[in-house]
Amino acid sequence: LGLKAEQKTRPSKSTRQERAKQRVKIKPLRDSLDRIEKEIDKATKVQQQLDQQLADPDIYNEANRSQLRELLFDQARNAQLHQELEGRWLEASELLEQADVPA
């Protein structure tokens, strides 16, 4: 009796194999998502550093005009990168959600 109950709750071998194949199939998507998340974290840290530098009132002095221009350029470029990364993250997470199966 105990064996039959265990067999009913345990997925069949073919079901387990199919799930394993699916996990292997979606691993590149998960890895891609992890890489994108790390890039987003890096871009966020860069943005925080730029914001900190731009918060310094001395940066707005005439003598620091070229440095200010460079910081503003870097800030705009980083914001664009962050936006692109978020778009890639959304795409990758949607693909993963579509391909993902219950564990």
Coordinates of N, CA and C in Angstrom, one line a residue:
L1 N 0.8 -1.2 0.0 CA 0.0 0.0 0.0 C 0.9 1.3 0.0
G2 N 1.9 1.3 0.8 CA 2.8 2.5 0.9 C 3.5 2.7 -0.4
L3 N 3.8 1.7 -1.1 CA 4.5 1.9 -2.4 C 3.6 2.5 -3.5
K4 N 2.4 2.1 -3.5 CA 1.4 2.6 -4.5 C 1.2 4.1 -4.2
A5 N 1.1 4.5 -3.0 CA 0.9 5.9 -2.6 C 2.1 6.7 -3.1
E6 N 3.3 6.2 -2.9 CA 4.5 6.9 -3.3 C 4.5 7.0 -4.8
Q7 N 4.1 6.0 -5.5 CA 4.2 6.0 -6.9 C 3.2 7.1 -7.5
K8 N 2.1 7.3 -6.8 CA 1.1 8.2 -7.2 C 1.6 9.7 -7.1
T9 N 2.3 10.0 -6.0 CA 2.8 11.3 -5.8 C 4.1 11.6 -6.5
R10 N 4.9 10.6 -6.8 CA 6.1 10.8 -7.5 C 5.9 10.9 -9.0
P11 N 6.5 11.9 -9.7 CA 6.3 12.0 -11.1 C 7.0 10.8 -11.8
S12 N 6.4 10.4 -13.0 CA 7.0 9.3 -13.7 C 8.4 9.6 -14.2
K13 N 9.1 8.6 -14.6 CA 10.5 8.8 -15.1 C 10.5 9.7 -16.3
S14 N 9.5 9.5 -17.2 CA 9.5 10.3 -18.4 C 9.2 11.8 -18.1
T15 N 8.3 12.0 -17.1 CA 8.0 13.4 -16.7 C 9.3 14.0 -16.1
R16 N 10.0 13.3 -15.3 CA 11.2 13.8 -14.7 C 12.3 14.1 -15.8
Q17 N 12.4 13.2 -16.7 CA 13.3 13.4 -17.8 C 13.0 14.6 -18.7
E18 N 11.7 14.8 -18.9 CA 11.2 15.9 -19.7 C 11.5 17.3 -18.9
R19 N 11.3 17.2 -17.6 CA 11.6 18.4 -16.8 C 13.1 18.7 -16.8
A20 N 13.9 17.7 -16.8 CA 15.3 17.9 -16.8 C 15.8 18.5 -18.1
K21 N 15.2 18.0 -19.2 CA 15.5 18.5 -20.5 C 15.1 20.0 -20.6
Q22 N 13.9 20.3 -20.1 CA 13.5 21.7 -20.1 C 14.4 22.6 -19.3
R23 N 14.9 22.1 -18.1 CA 15.8 22.9 -17.3 C 17.1 23.2 -18.1
V24 N 17.6 22.2 -18.8 CA 18.8 22.3 -19.6 C 18.5 23.4 -20.7
K25 N 17.4 23.3 -21.3 CA 17.0 24.2 -22.4 C 16.9 25.7 -21.9
I26 N 16.4 25.9 -20.7 CA 16.3 27.3 -20.3 C 17.5 27.8 -19.5
K27 N 18.5 27.0 -19.3 CA 19.7 27.4 -18.5 C 20.3 28.6 -19.2
P28 N 20.5 28.6 -20.5 CA 21.1 29.8 -21.2 C 20.3 31.1 -20.9
L29 N 19.0 31.0 -20.8 CA 18.1 32.1 -20.6 C 18.4 32.6 -19.1
R30 N 18.4 31.7 -18.2 CA 18.7 32.1 -16.8 C 20.1 32.7 -16.7
D31 N 21.1 32.1 -17.4 CA 22.4 32.7 -17.3 C 22.4 34.1 -17.9
S32 N 21.7 34.3 -19.0 CA 21.7 35.6 -19.6 C 21.0 36.6 -18.7
L33 N 20.0 36.2 -18.1 CA 19.3 37.1 -17.1 C 20.2 37.4 -16.0
D34 N 21.0 36.5 -15.5 CA 21.9 36.8 -14.4 C 23.0 37.8 -14.8
R35 N 23.5 37.6 -16.1 CA 24.5 38.6 -16.6 C 23.9 40.0 -16.7
I36 N 22.7 40.1 -17.2 CA 22.1 41.4 -17.4 C 21.8 42.0 -16.0
E37 N 21.4 41.2 -15.0 CA 21.2 41.8 -13.7 C 22.5 42.3 -13.1
K38 N 23.6 41.6 -13.4 CA 24.9 42.1 -12.9 C 25.3 43.4 -13.6
E39 N 25.0 43.5 -14.9 CA 25.3 44.7 -15.6 C 24.4 45.9 -15.1
I40 N 23.2 45.6 -14.8 CA 22.3 46.6 -14.3 C 22.8 47.1 -12.9
D41 N 23.3 46.2 -12.1 CA 23.8 46.6 -10.8 C 25.1 47.5 -11.0
K42 N 25.9 47.1 -11.9 CA 27.1 47.9 -12.2 C 26.7 49.3 -12.7
A43 N 25.8 49.4 -13.6 CA 25.3 50.7 -14.1 C 24.7 51.5 -13.0
T44 N 24.0 50.9 -12.1 CA 23.4 51.6 -11.0 C 24.5 52.2 -10.1
K45 N 25.5 51.4 -9.8 CA 26.6 51.9 -9.0 C 27.3 53.1 -9.7
V46 N 27.5 53.0 -11.0 CA 28.2 54.1 -11.7 C 27.3 55.3 -11.6
Q47 N 26.0 55.2 -11.8 CA 25.1 56.3 -11.7 C 25.1 56.9 -10.3
Q48 N 25.2 56.1 -9.3 CA 25.4 56.7 -7.9 C 26.6 57.5 -7.7
Q49 N 27.7 57.0 -8.3 CA 29.0 57.7 -8.2 C 28.9 59.0 -9.0
L50 N 28.3 59.0 -10.2 CA 28.1 60.2 -11.0 C 27.2 61.2 -10.2
D51 N 26.2 60.8 -9.6 CA 25.3 61.6 -8.9 C 26.0 62.3 -7.7
Q52 N 26.8 61.5 -7.1 CA 27.6 62.0 -5.9 C 28.6 63.1 -6.4
Q53 N 29.2 62.9 -7.5 CA 30.1 63.9 -8.0 C 29.4 65.2 -8.5
L54 N 28.2 65.0 -9.1 CA 27.4 66.1 -9.5 C 26.8 66.9 -8.3
A55 N 26.7 66.2 -7.2 CA 26.1 66.9 -6.0 C 27.1 67.9 -5.4
D56 N 28.4 67.8 -5.7 CA 29.4 68.7 -5.2 C 29.3 70.0 -5.8
P57 N 29.0 71.1 -5.0 CA 28.8 72.4 -5.6 C 30.1 72.9 -6.4
D58 N 31.2 72.5 -6.0 CA 32.5 73.0 -6.7 C 32.5 72.6 -8.1
I59 N 31.8 71.5 -8.5 CA 31.9 71.1 -9.9 C 31.2 72.1 -10.8
Y60 N 30.4 73.0 -10.3 CA 29.7 74.0 -11.1 C 30.5 75.3 -11.2
N61 N 31.7 75.3 -10.7 CA 32.6 76.5 -10.8 C 33.1 76.6 -12.3
E62 N 33.3 77.8 -12.7 CA 33.8 78.0 -14.1 C 35.1 77.2 -14.4
A63 N 35.9 77.0 -13.4 CA 37.2 76.3 -13.6 C 37.0 74.8 -13.9
N64 N 35.8 74.3 -13.5 CA 35.5 72.9 -13.6 C 34.5 72.6 -14.8
R65 N 34.4 73.6 -15.6 CA 33.4 73.4 -16.7 C 33.6 72.2 -17.6
S66 N 34.8 71.9 -18.0 CA 35.1 70.7 -18.8 C 34.8 69.4 -18.1
Q67 N 35.1 69.4 -16.8 CA 34.9 68.2 -16.0 C 33.4 68.0 -15.8
L68 N 32.6 69.1 -15.6 CA 31.2 69.1 -15.5 C 30.6 68.5 -16.8
R69 N 31.0 69.0 -17.9 CA 30.5 68.6 -19.2 C 30.7 67.1 -19.4
E70 N 31.9 66.6 -19.0 CA 32.2 65.2 -19.1 C 31.3 64.4 -18.2
L71 N 31.1 64.8 -16.9 CA 30.3 64.1 -16.0 C 28.8 64.0 -16.5
L72 N 28.3 65.1 -17.1 CA 27.0 65.1 -17.6 C 26.9 64.2 -18.8
F73 N 27.9 64.2 -19.7 CA 27.9 63.3 -20.8 C 27.9 61.8 -20.3
D74 N 28.7 61.5 -19.3 CA 28.8 60.2 -18.7 C 27.5 59.8 -18.1
Q75 N 26.8 60.7 -17.4 CA 25.5 60.5 -16.8 C 24.5 60.1 -17.9
A76 N 24.5 60.9 -19.0 CA 23.5 60.6 -20.0 C 23.8 59.2 -20.7
R77 N 25.0 59.0 -20.9 CA 25.4 57.7 -21.6 C 25.0 56.5 -20.6
N78 N 25.3 56.7 -19.4 CA 25.0 55.6 -18.4 C 23.5 55.4 -18.3
A79 N 22.7 56.5 -18.3 CA 21.3 56.4 -18.2 C 20.7 55.6 -19.4
Q80 N 21.3 55.9 -20.6 CA 20.9 55.2 -21.8 C 21.2 53.7 -21.7
L81 N 22.4 53.4 -21.2 CA 22.8 52.0 -21.0 C 21.9 51.3 -20.0
H82 N 21.6 52.0 -18.9 CA 20.7 51.4 -17.9 C 19.3 51.1 -18.6
Q83 N 18.8 52.0 -19.3 CA 17.5 51.8 -20.0 C 17.6 50.6 -21.0
E84 N 18.6 50.5 -21.7 CA 18.8 49.4 -22.7 C 18.9 48.1 -21.9
L85 N 19.6 48.1 -20.8 CA 19.7 46.8 -20.0 C 18.4 46.4 -19.4
E86 N 17.6 47.4 -19.0 CA 16.3 47.1 -18.4 C 15.4 46.5 -19.5
G87 N 15.5 47.0 -20.7 CA 14.8 46.4 -21.9 C 15.2 45.0 -22.2
R88 N 16.5 44.7 -22.2 CA 17.0 43.4 -22.4 C 16.6 42.5 -21.3
W89 N 16.5 43.0 -20.0 CA 16.1 42.2 -18.9 C 14.6 41.8 -19.0
L90 N 13.8 42.7 -19.4 CA 12.4 42.4 -19.6 C 12.2 41.4 -20.7
E91 N 12.9 41.5 -21.8 CA 12.8 40.5 -22.9 C 13.2 39.1 -22.4
A92 N 14.4 39.1 -21.7 CA 14.9 37.8 -21.2 C 14.0 37.2 -20.2
S93 N 13.4 38.0 -19.3 CA 12.6 37.4 -18.3 C 11.2 36.9 -18.9
E94 N 10.7 37.6 -19.9 CA 9.5 37.1 -20.6 C 9.8 35.8 -21.3
L95 N 10.9 35.7 -22.0 CA 11.3 34.5 -22.6 C 11.4 33.3 -21.6
L96 N 12.0 33.6 -20.5 CA 12.2 32.6 -19.4 C 10.9 32.2 -18.9
E97 N 10.0 33.2 -18.7 CA 8.7 32.9 -18.1 C 7.9 32.0 -19.1
Q98 N 8.0 32.3 -20.4 CA 7.3 31.4 -21.4 C 7.9 30.0 -21.5
A99 N 9.2 29.9 -21.3 CA 9.8 28.6 -21.4 C 9.9 27.8 -20.1
D100 N 9.7 28.5 -19.0 CA 9.9 27.8 -17.7 C 8.8 26.8 -17.4
V101 N 9.1 25.8 -16.7 CA 8.2 24.8 -16.3 C 8.3 24.6 -14.8
P102 N 7.3 24.1 -14.1 CA 7.4 23.9 -12.7 C 8.5 22.9 -12.3
A103 N 9.2 23.1 -11.3 CA 10.3 22.2 -10.9 C 9.8 20.9 -10.4

